[in-house]
Amino acid sequence: MFSAVSTSSAAVIGSTSYGYVEKFTYGNPNSNVKIVYITGVHPMEDEFSYDVANVVRNRSNSLNYRYIIYKVHVTKSASNYTQGRMNGQLLAQKFVVPDVIRIKPTFVFDVHENHGASSGYKYYRFLYPISKGSYTLGIARSITYRLPSLVIYTPPNPTSPQYVTVPIANKGTPVIIYETYHFDSASKKLQDARRFVNAVDNTYFR
């Protein structure tokens, strides 16, 4: 768990018998651009998403935009792959989705990890646009231009979009899922998180 710093705020926005959700605000409070990061939805694959959250926290005073981070904590069956994922998805559906729709952010990134070939994926590190249209694709292209290790890719049989990102996109907010490889080293995940946060903070959002 990370704590707030001088330019941030934090609150638990909801809890159930199987977990709870925290909301953190970081970055430039005067910016009209509000970027959301959703983290921790799948508890056995949360290291990279928490790296992203921590990088935003640590750089809060120097960021161009305002950032809202939702951190999902699964407390029941977190080590059960199937049930833990479902509990995280239900927590995000119940608490994150309505709050994101309420605050009307500029853009949303849902951060995940995958198991590569065993997940049936052709690419292991990619951006998966959920909202359709030229604007979302343009943002994805801008980020992959800055981070050429990423590709734009639609994976087979994703599980979380129907619970989290699709409902947000259906309300008109542009959404991209960021996927990285679960078996990357901790140092690589942290390095990639730093690069991703920097790329987003230097991307033009209208």
PDB file of C-alpha atoms in Angstrom:
ATOM      1  CA  MET A   1       0.000   0.000   0.000  1.00  0.00           C
ATOM      2  CA  PHE A   2       1.257   3.472  -0.798  1.00  0.00           C
ATOM      3  CA  SER A   3       0.344   6.651   1.012  1.00  0.00           C
ATOM      4  CA  ALA A   4      -0.512  10.117  -0.139  1.00  0.00           C
ATOM      5  CA  VAL A   5       2.015  12.901  -0.534  1.00  0.00           C
ATOM      6  CA  SER A   6       1.617  16.648  -0.289  1.00  0.00           C
ATOM      7  CA  THR A   7      -0.074  17.094  -3.659  1.00  0.00           C
ATOM      8  CA  SER A   8      -2.381  14.106  -3.362  1.00  0.00           C
ATOM      9  CA  SER A   9      -5.470  12.792  -1.675  1.00  0.00           C
ATOM     10  CA  ALA A  10      -6.567   9.259  -0.844  1.00  0.00           C
ATOM     11  CA  ALA A  11      -9.777   7.545   0.207  1.00  0.00           C
ATOM     12  CA  VAL A  12     -11.384   4.116   0.415  1.00  0.00           C
ATOM     13  CA  ILE A  13     -14.353   4.401  -1.945  1.00  0.00           C
ATOM     14  CA  GLY A  14     -15.946   1.030  -1.250  1.00  0.00           C
ATOM     15  CA  SER A  15     -15.545  -2.325   0.423  1.00  0.00           C
ATOM     16  CA  THR A  16     -17.138  -5.776   0.487  1.00  0.00           C
ATOM     17  CA  SER A  17     -16.489  -9.107   2.177  1.00  0.00           C
ATOM     18  CA  TYR A  18     -13.952  -9.927  -0.541  1.00  0.00           C
ATOM     19  CA  GLY A  19     -11.996  -6.688  -0.836  1.00  0.00           C
ATOM     20  CA  TYR A  20     -11.930  -2.924  -1.101  1.00  0.00           C
ATOM     21  CA  VAL A  21     -10.971  -0.114  -3.481  1.00  0.00           C
ATOM     22  CA  GLU A  22      -8.808   2.936  -2.816  1.00  0.00           C
ATOM     23  CA  LYS A  23      -8.732   6.122  -4.863  1.00  0.00           C
ATOM     24  CA  PHE A  24      -5.665   8.361  -5.024  1.00  0.00           C
ATOM     25  CA  THR A  25      -5.206  11.730  -6.720  1.00  0.00           C
ATOM     26  CA  TYR A  26      -1.771  12.916  -7.833  1.00  0.00           C
ATOM     27  CA  GLY A  27      -0.102  15.307 -10.215  1.00  0.00           C
ATOM     28  CA  ASN A  28      -0.919  18.819 -11.333  1.00  0.00           C
ATOM     29  CA  PRO A  29      -4.168  19.945  -9.653  1.00  0.00           C
ATOM     30  CA  ASN A  30      -4.481  22.827 -12.117  1.00  0.00           C
ATOM     31  CA  SER A  31      -4.478  20.626 -15.211  1.00  0.00           C
ATOM     32  CA  ASN A  32      -7.701  20.194 -17.167  1.00  0.00           C
ATOM     33  CA  VAL A  33      -6.453  16.788 -18.305  1.00  0.00           C
ATOM     34  CA  LYS A  34      -7.493  13.998 -15.920  1.00  0.00           C
ATOM     35  CA  ILE A  35      -5.928  10.600 -16.549  1.00  0.00           C
ATOM     36  CA  VAL A  36      -7.182   7.494 -14.738  1.00  0.00           C
ATOM     37  CA  TYR A  37      -5.084   4.414 -13.996  1.00  0.00           C
ATOM     38  CA  ILE A  38      -6.987   1.331 -12.811  1.00  0.00           C
ATOM     39  CA  THR A  39      -4.690  -1.065 -10.941  1.00  0.00           C
ATOM     40  CA  GLY A  40      -4.836  -4.376  -9.092  1.00  0.00           C
ATOM     41  CA  VAL A  41      -7.932  -5.860 -10.740  1.00  0.00           C
ATOM     42  CA  HIS A  42      -6.283  -9.286 -11.040  1.00  0.00           C
ATOM     43  CA  PRO A  43      -4.490  -9.918  -7.719  1.00  0.00           C
ATOM     44  CA  MET A  44      -2.021 -12.546  -8.939  1.00  0.00           C
ATOM     45  CA  GLU A  45      -0.875 -10.211 -11.729  1.00  0.00           C
ATOM     46  CA  ASP A  46      -0.696  -6.861  -9.981  1.00  0.00           C
ATOM     47  CA  GLU A  47       3.025  -6.103  -9.663  1.00  0.00           C
ATOM     48  CA  PHE A  48       3.297  -3.976 -12.792  1.00  0.00           C
ATOM     49  CA  SER A  49       0.100  -2.048 -12.144  1.00  0.00           C
ATOM     50  CA  TYR A  50       1.297  -1.159  -8.653  1.00  0.00           C
ATOM     51  CA  ASP A  51       4.646  -0.105 -10.155  1.00  0.00           C
ATOM     52  CA  VAL A  52       2.755   2.331 -12.381  1.00  0.00           C
ATOM     53  CA  ALA A  53       0.862   3.661  -9.354  1.00  0.00           C
ATOM     54  CA  ASN A  54       4.046   4.092  -7.354  1.00  0.00           C
ATOM     55  CA  VAL A  55       5.830   5.898 -10.187  1.00  0.00           C
ATOM     56  CA  VAL A  56       2.943   8.359 -10.459  1.00  0.00           C
ATOM     57  CA  ARG A  57       3.041   8.884  -6.691  1.00  0.00           C
ATOM     58  CA  ASN A  58       6.788   9.444  -6.625  1.00  0.00           C
ATOM     59  CA  ARG A  59       6.687  11.890  -9.536  1.00  0.00           C
ATOM     60  CA  SER A  60       3.522  13.649  -8.425  1.00  0.00           C
ATOM     61  CA  ASN A  61       5.086  17.090  -8.035  1.00  0.00           C
ATOM     62  CA  SER A  62       6.590  17.119 -11.531  1.00  0.00           C
ATOM     63  CA  LEU A  63       3.756  15.676 -13.633  1.00  0.00           C
ATOM     64  CA  ASN A  64       1.993  17.721 -16.311  1.00  0.00           C
ATOM     65  CA  TYR A  65      -1.461  16.227 -15.823  1.00  0.00           C
ATOM     66  CA  ARG A  66      -3.795  15.309 -12.990  1.00  0.00           C
ATOM     67  CA  TYR A  67      -3.933  11.572 -12.233  1.00  0.00           C
ATOM     68  CA  ILE A  68      -6.569   9.506 -10.485  1.00  0.00           C
ATOM     69  CA  ILE A  69      -5.452   6.023  -9.462  1.00  0.00           C
ATOM     70  CA  TYR A  70      -7.882   3.324  -8.420  1.00  0.00           C
ATOM     71  CA  LYS A  71      -6.237   0.508  -6.504  1.00  0.00           C
ATOM     72  CA  VAL A  72      -8.259  -2.702  -6.170  1.00  0.00           C
ATOM     73  CA  HIS A  73      -7.411  -4.890  -3.163  1.00  0.00           C
ATOM     74  CA  VAL A  74      -8.732  -8.462  -3.202  1.00  0.00           C
ATOM     75  CA  THR A  75      -8.730  -9.867   0.338  1.00  0.00           C
ATOM     76  CA  LYS A  76     -10.643 -13.113  -0.239  1.00  0.00           C
ATOM     77  CA  SER A  77      -9.342 -15.924  -2.483  1.00  0.00           C
ATOM     78  CA  ALA A  78      -6.622 -13.617  -3.836  1.00  0.00           C
ATOM     79  CA  SER A  79      -4.288 -16.573  -4.406  1.00  0.00           C
ATOM     80  CA  ASN A  80      -6.962 -18.541  -6.265  1.00  0.00           C
ATOM     81  CA  TYR A  81      -6.377 -17.624  -9.896  1.00  0.00           C
ATOM     82  CA  THR A  82      -9.979 -17.858 -11.096  1.00  0.00           C
ATOM     83  CA  GLN A  83     -11.827 -16.634  -8.014  1.00  0.00           C
ATOM     84  CA  GLY A  84      -9.292 -13.920  -7.268  1.00  0.00           C
ATOM     85  CA  ARG A  85      -9.666 -12.501 -10.769  1.00  0.00           C
ATOM     86  CA  MET A  86     -13.441 -12.560 -10.505  1.00  0.00           C
ATOM     87  CA  ASN A  87     -13.411 -10.879  -7.100  1.00  0.00           C
ATOM     88  CA  GLY A  88     -11.186  -8.117  -8.466  1.00  0.00           C
ATOM     89  CA  GLN A  89     -13.393  -7.656 -11.505  1.00  0.00           C
ATOM     90  CA  LEU A  90     -16.500  -7.437  -9.326  1.00  0.00           C
ATOM     91  CA  LEU A  91     -14.853  -4.889  -7.025  1.00  0.00           C
ATOM     92  CA  ALA A  92     -13.888  -2.753 -10.007  1.00  0.00           C
ATOM     93  CA  GLN A  93     -17.346  -3.122 -11.519  1.00  0.00           C
ATOM     94  CA  LYS A  94     -19.052  -2.129  -8.274  1.00  0.00           C
ATOM     95  CA  PHE A  95     -16.847   0.776  -7.195  1.00  0.00           C
ATOM     96  CA  VAL A  96     -14.421   1.894  -9.912  1.00  0.00           C
ATOM     97  CA  VAL A  97     -16.742   1.957 -12.917  1.00  0.00           C
ATOM     98  CA  PRO A  98     -19.444   4.228 -11.445  1.00  0.00           C
ATOM     99  CA  ASP A  99     -16.868   6.595  -9.961  1.00  0.00           C
ATOM    100  CA  VAL A 100     -14.983   6.894 -13.253  1.00  0.00           C
ATOM    101  CA  ILE A 101     -18.235   7.585 -15.077  1.00  0.00           C
ATOM    102  CA  ARG A 102     -19.077  10.232 -12.466  1.00  0.00           C
ATOM    103  CA  ILE A 103     -15.769  12.136 -12.672  1.00  0.00           C
ATOM    104  CA  LYS A 104     -15.633  12.068 -16.504  1.00  0.00           C
ATOM    105  CA  PRO A 105     -11.862  11.786 -16.984  1.00  0.00           C
ATOM    106  CA  THR A 106     -10.019  12.659 -20.158  1.00  0.00           C
ATOM    107  CA  PHE A 107      -8.657   9.137 -20.629  1.00  0.00           C
ATOM    108  CA  VAL A 108      -8.526   5.792 -18.801  1.00  0.00           C
ATOM    109  CA  PHE A 109      -5.766   3.167 -18.718  1.00  0.00           C
ATOM    110  CA  ASP A 110      -6.455  -0.223 -17.123  1.00  0.00           C
ATOM    111  CA  VAL A 111      -3.119  -1.879 -16.309  1.00  0.00           C
ATOM    112  CA  HIS A 112      -2.673  -5.669 -16.471  1.00  0.00           C
ATOM    113  CA  GLU A 113      -0.197  -8.521 -16.885  1.00  0.00           C
ATOM    114  CA  ASN A 114      -0.505 -11.647 -19.035  1.00  0.00           C
ATOM    115  CA  HIS A 115       1.104 -15.075 -19.287  1.00  0.00           C
ATOM    116  CA  GLY A 116       2.085 -14.754 -22.926  1.00  0.00           C
ATOM    117  CA  ALA A 117       1.778 -17.880 -25.029  1.00  0.00           C
ATOM    118  CA  SER A 118      -0.086 -19.776 -22.314  1.00  0.00           C
ATOM    119  CA  SER A 119      -2.713 -17.025 -22.436  1.00  0.00           C
ATOM    120  CA  GLY A 120      -2.958 -17.554 -26.184  1.00  0.00           C
ATOM    121  CA  TYR A 121      -1.383 -14.181 -26.916  1.00  0.00           C
ATOM    122  CA  LYS A 122       0.743 -13.445 -29.969  1.00  0.00           C
ATOM    123  CA  TYR A 123       2.260 -10.367 -28.300  1.00  0.00           C
ATOM    124  CA  TYR A 124       3.165 -10.044 -24.630  1.00  0.00           C
ATOM    125  CA  ARG A 125       3.479  -6.260 -24.207  1.00  0.00           C
ATOM    126  CA  PHE A 126       0.776  -4.238 -25.889  1.00  0.00           C
ATOM    127  CA  LEU A 127      -1.964  -1.624 -25.828  1.00  0.00           C
ATOM    128  CA  TYR A 128      -5.504  -2.913 -26.312  1.00  0.00           C
ATOM    129  CA  PRO A 129      -7.907  -0.092 -27.274  1.00  0.00           C
ATOM    130  CA  ILE A 130     -11.347  -0.714 -25.790  1.00  0.00           C
ATOM    131  CA  SER A 131     -13.094   2.402 -27.033  1.00  0.00           C
ATOM    132  CA  LYS A 132     -13.329   2.509 -30.789  1.00  0.00           C
ATOM    133  CA  GLY A 133     -12.531   5.474 -32.954  1.00  0.00           C
ATOM    134  CA  SER A 134      -9.683   7.510 -34.346  1.00  0.00           C
ATOM    135  CA  TYR A 135      -8.983   9.431 -31.128  1.00  0.00           C
ATOM    136  CA  THR A 136      -8.266   6.364 -28.982  1.00  0.00           C
ATOM    137  CA  LEU A 137      -6.236   4.782 -31.767  1.00  0.00           C
ATOM    138  CA  GLY A 138      -4.298   8.020 -32.147  1.00  0.00           C
ATOM    139  CA  ILE A 139      -3.395   8.021 -28.451  1.00  0.00           C
ATOM    140  CA  ALA A 140      -2.310   4.385 -28.707  1.00  0.00           C
ATOM    141  CA  ARG A 141      -0.135   5.198 -31.708  1.00  0.00           C
ATOM    142  CA  SER A 142       1.408   8.178 -29.937  1.00  0.00           C
ATOM    143  CA  ILE A 143       2.376   6.011 -26.961  1.00  0.00           C
ATOM    144  CA  THR A 144       3.739   3.161 -29.086  1.00  0.00           C
ATOM    145  CA  TYR A 145       5.774   5.708 -31.040  1.00  0.00           C
ATOM    146  CA  ARG A 146       7.395   6.736 -27.763  1.00  0.00           C
ATOM    147  CA  LEU A 147       7.594   3.113 -26.573  1.00  0.00           C
ATOM    148  CA  PRO A 148       8.443   0.975 -29.618  1.00  0.00           C
ATOM    149  CA  SER A 149       8.544  -2.176 -27.473  1.00  0.00           C
ATOM    150  CA  LEU A 150       4.732  -1.979 -27.379  1.00  0.00           C
ATOM    151  CA  VAL A 151       2.315  -2.917 -30.147  1.00  0.00           C
ATOM    152  CA  ILE A 152      -1.395  -2.254 -30.615  1.00  0.00           C
ATOM    153  CA  TYR A 153      -3.149  -5.605 -30.313  1.00  0.00           C
ATOM    154  CA  THR A 154      -6.541  -7.143 -29.560  1.00  0.00           C
ATOM    155  CA  PRO A 155      -5.963 -10.334 -27.549  1.00  0.00           C
ATOM    156  CA  PRO A 156      -8.192 -13.409 -27.743  1.00  0.00           C
ATOM    157  CA  ASN A 157     -10.764 -14.060 -25.020  1.00  0.00           C
ATOM    158  CA  PRO A 158     -10.060 -11.229 -22.551  1.00  0.00           C
ATOM    159  CA  THR A 159     -11.957 -11.591 -19.264  1.00  0.00           C
ATOM    160  CA  SER A 160     -12.067  -8.200 -17.573  1.00  0.00           C
ATOM    161  CA  PRO A 161     -13.318  -5.739 -20.245  1.00  0.00           C
ATOM    162  CA  GLN A 162     -16.985  -6.674 -19.873  1.00  0.00           C
ATOM    163  CA  TYR A 163     -16.800  -5.872 -16.159  1.00  0.00           C
ATOM    164  CA  VAL A 164     -14.604  -2.775 -16.166  1.00  0.00           C
ATOM    165  CA  THR A 165     -13.462  -1.051 -19.327  1.00  0.00           C
ATOM    166  CA  VAL A 166     -16.350  -1.724 -21.718  1.00  0.00           C
ATOM    167  CA  PRO A 167     -18.940  -0.107 -19.403  1.00  0.00           C
ATOM    168  CA  ILE A 168     -16.673   2.936 -19.114  1.00  0.00           C
ATOM    169  CA  ALA A 169     -16.144   3.129 -22.874  1.00  0.00           C
ATOM    170  CA  ASN A 170     -19.884   2.763 -23.451  1.00  0.00           C
ATOM    171  CA  LYS A 171     -20.372   6.020 -21.545  1.00  0.00           C
ATOM    172  CA  GLY A 172     -18.090   7.861 -23.944  1.00  0.00           C
ATOM    173  CA  THR A 173     -14.773   7.858 -22.070  1.00  0.00           C
ATOM    174  CA  PRO A 174     -11.792   6.633 -24.126  1.00  0.00           C
ATOM    175  CA  VAL A 175     -10.131   3.555 -22.622  1.00  0.00           C
ATOM    176  CA  ILE A 176      -7.010   1.503 -23.329  1.00  0.00           C
ATOM    177  CA  ILE A 177      -5.811  -1.631 -21.545  1.00  0.00           C
ATOM    178  CA  TYR A 178      -2.040  -1.826 -21.073  1.00  0.00           C
ATOM    179  CA  GLU A 179      -0.745  -5.411 -20.901  1.00  0.00           C
ATOM    180  CA  THR A 180       2.774  -6.446 -19.976  1.00  0.00           C
ATOM    181  CA  TYR A 181       4.390  -9.853 -19.536  1.00  0.00           C
ATOM    182  CA  HIS A 182       3.864 -11.400 -16.119  1.00  0.00           C
ATOM    183  CA  PHE A 183       7.220 -13.189 -16.142  1.00  0.00           C
ATOM    184  CA  ASP A 184       9.353 -10.119 -16.794  1.00  0.00           C
ATOM    185  CA  SER A 185      11.811  -9.382 -13.997  1.00  0.00           C
ATOM    186  CA  ALA A 186      10.843  -6.930 -11.275  1.00  0.00           C
ATOM    187  CA  SER A 187      13.491  -4.499 -12.516  1.00  0.00           C
ATOM    188  CA  LYS A 188      12.157  -4.596 -16.084  1.00  0.00           C
ATOM    189  CA  LYS A 189       8.592  -4.044 -14.908  1.00  0.00           C
ATOM    190  CA  LEU A 190       9.664  -1.012 -12.906  1.00  0.00           C
ATOM    191  CA  GLN A 191      11.677   0.364 -15.814  1.00  0.00           C
ATOM    192  CA  ASP A 192       8.736  -0.132 -18.176  1.00  0.00           C
ATOM    193  CA  ALA A 193       6.378   1.501 -15.673  1.00  0.00           C
ATOM    194  CA  ARG A 194       8.610   4.574 -15.535  1.00  0.00           C
ATOM    195  CA  ARG A 195       8.741   4.768 -19.324  1.00  0.00           C
ATOM    196  CA  PHE A 196       4.991   4.319 -19.647  1.00  0.00           C
ATOM    197  CA  VAL A 197       4.146   7.021 -17.102  1.00  0.00           C
ATOM    198  CA  ASN A 198       6.554   9.388 -18.838  1.00  0.00           C
ATOM    199  CA  ALA A 199       5.080   8.601 -22.264  1.00  0.00           C
ATOM    200  CA  VAL A 200       1.524   9.240 -21.085  1.00  0.00           C
ATOM    201  CA  ASP A 201       2.502  12.478 -19.337  1.00  0.00           C
ATOM    202  CA  ASN A 202       4.053  13.749 -22.563  1.00  0.00           C
ATOM    203  CA  THR A 203       1.216  12.701 -24.857  1.00  0.00           C
ATOM    204  CA  TYR A 204      -1.209  15.365 -26.052  1.00  0.00           C
ATOM    205  CA  PHE A 205      -4.775  14.766 -24.846  1.00  0.00           C
ATOM    206  CA  ARG A 206      -7.534  17.010 -26.073  1.00  0.00           C
TER     207      ARG A 206
END
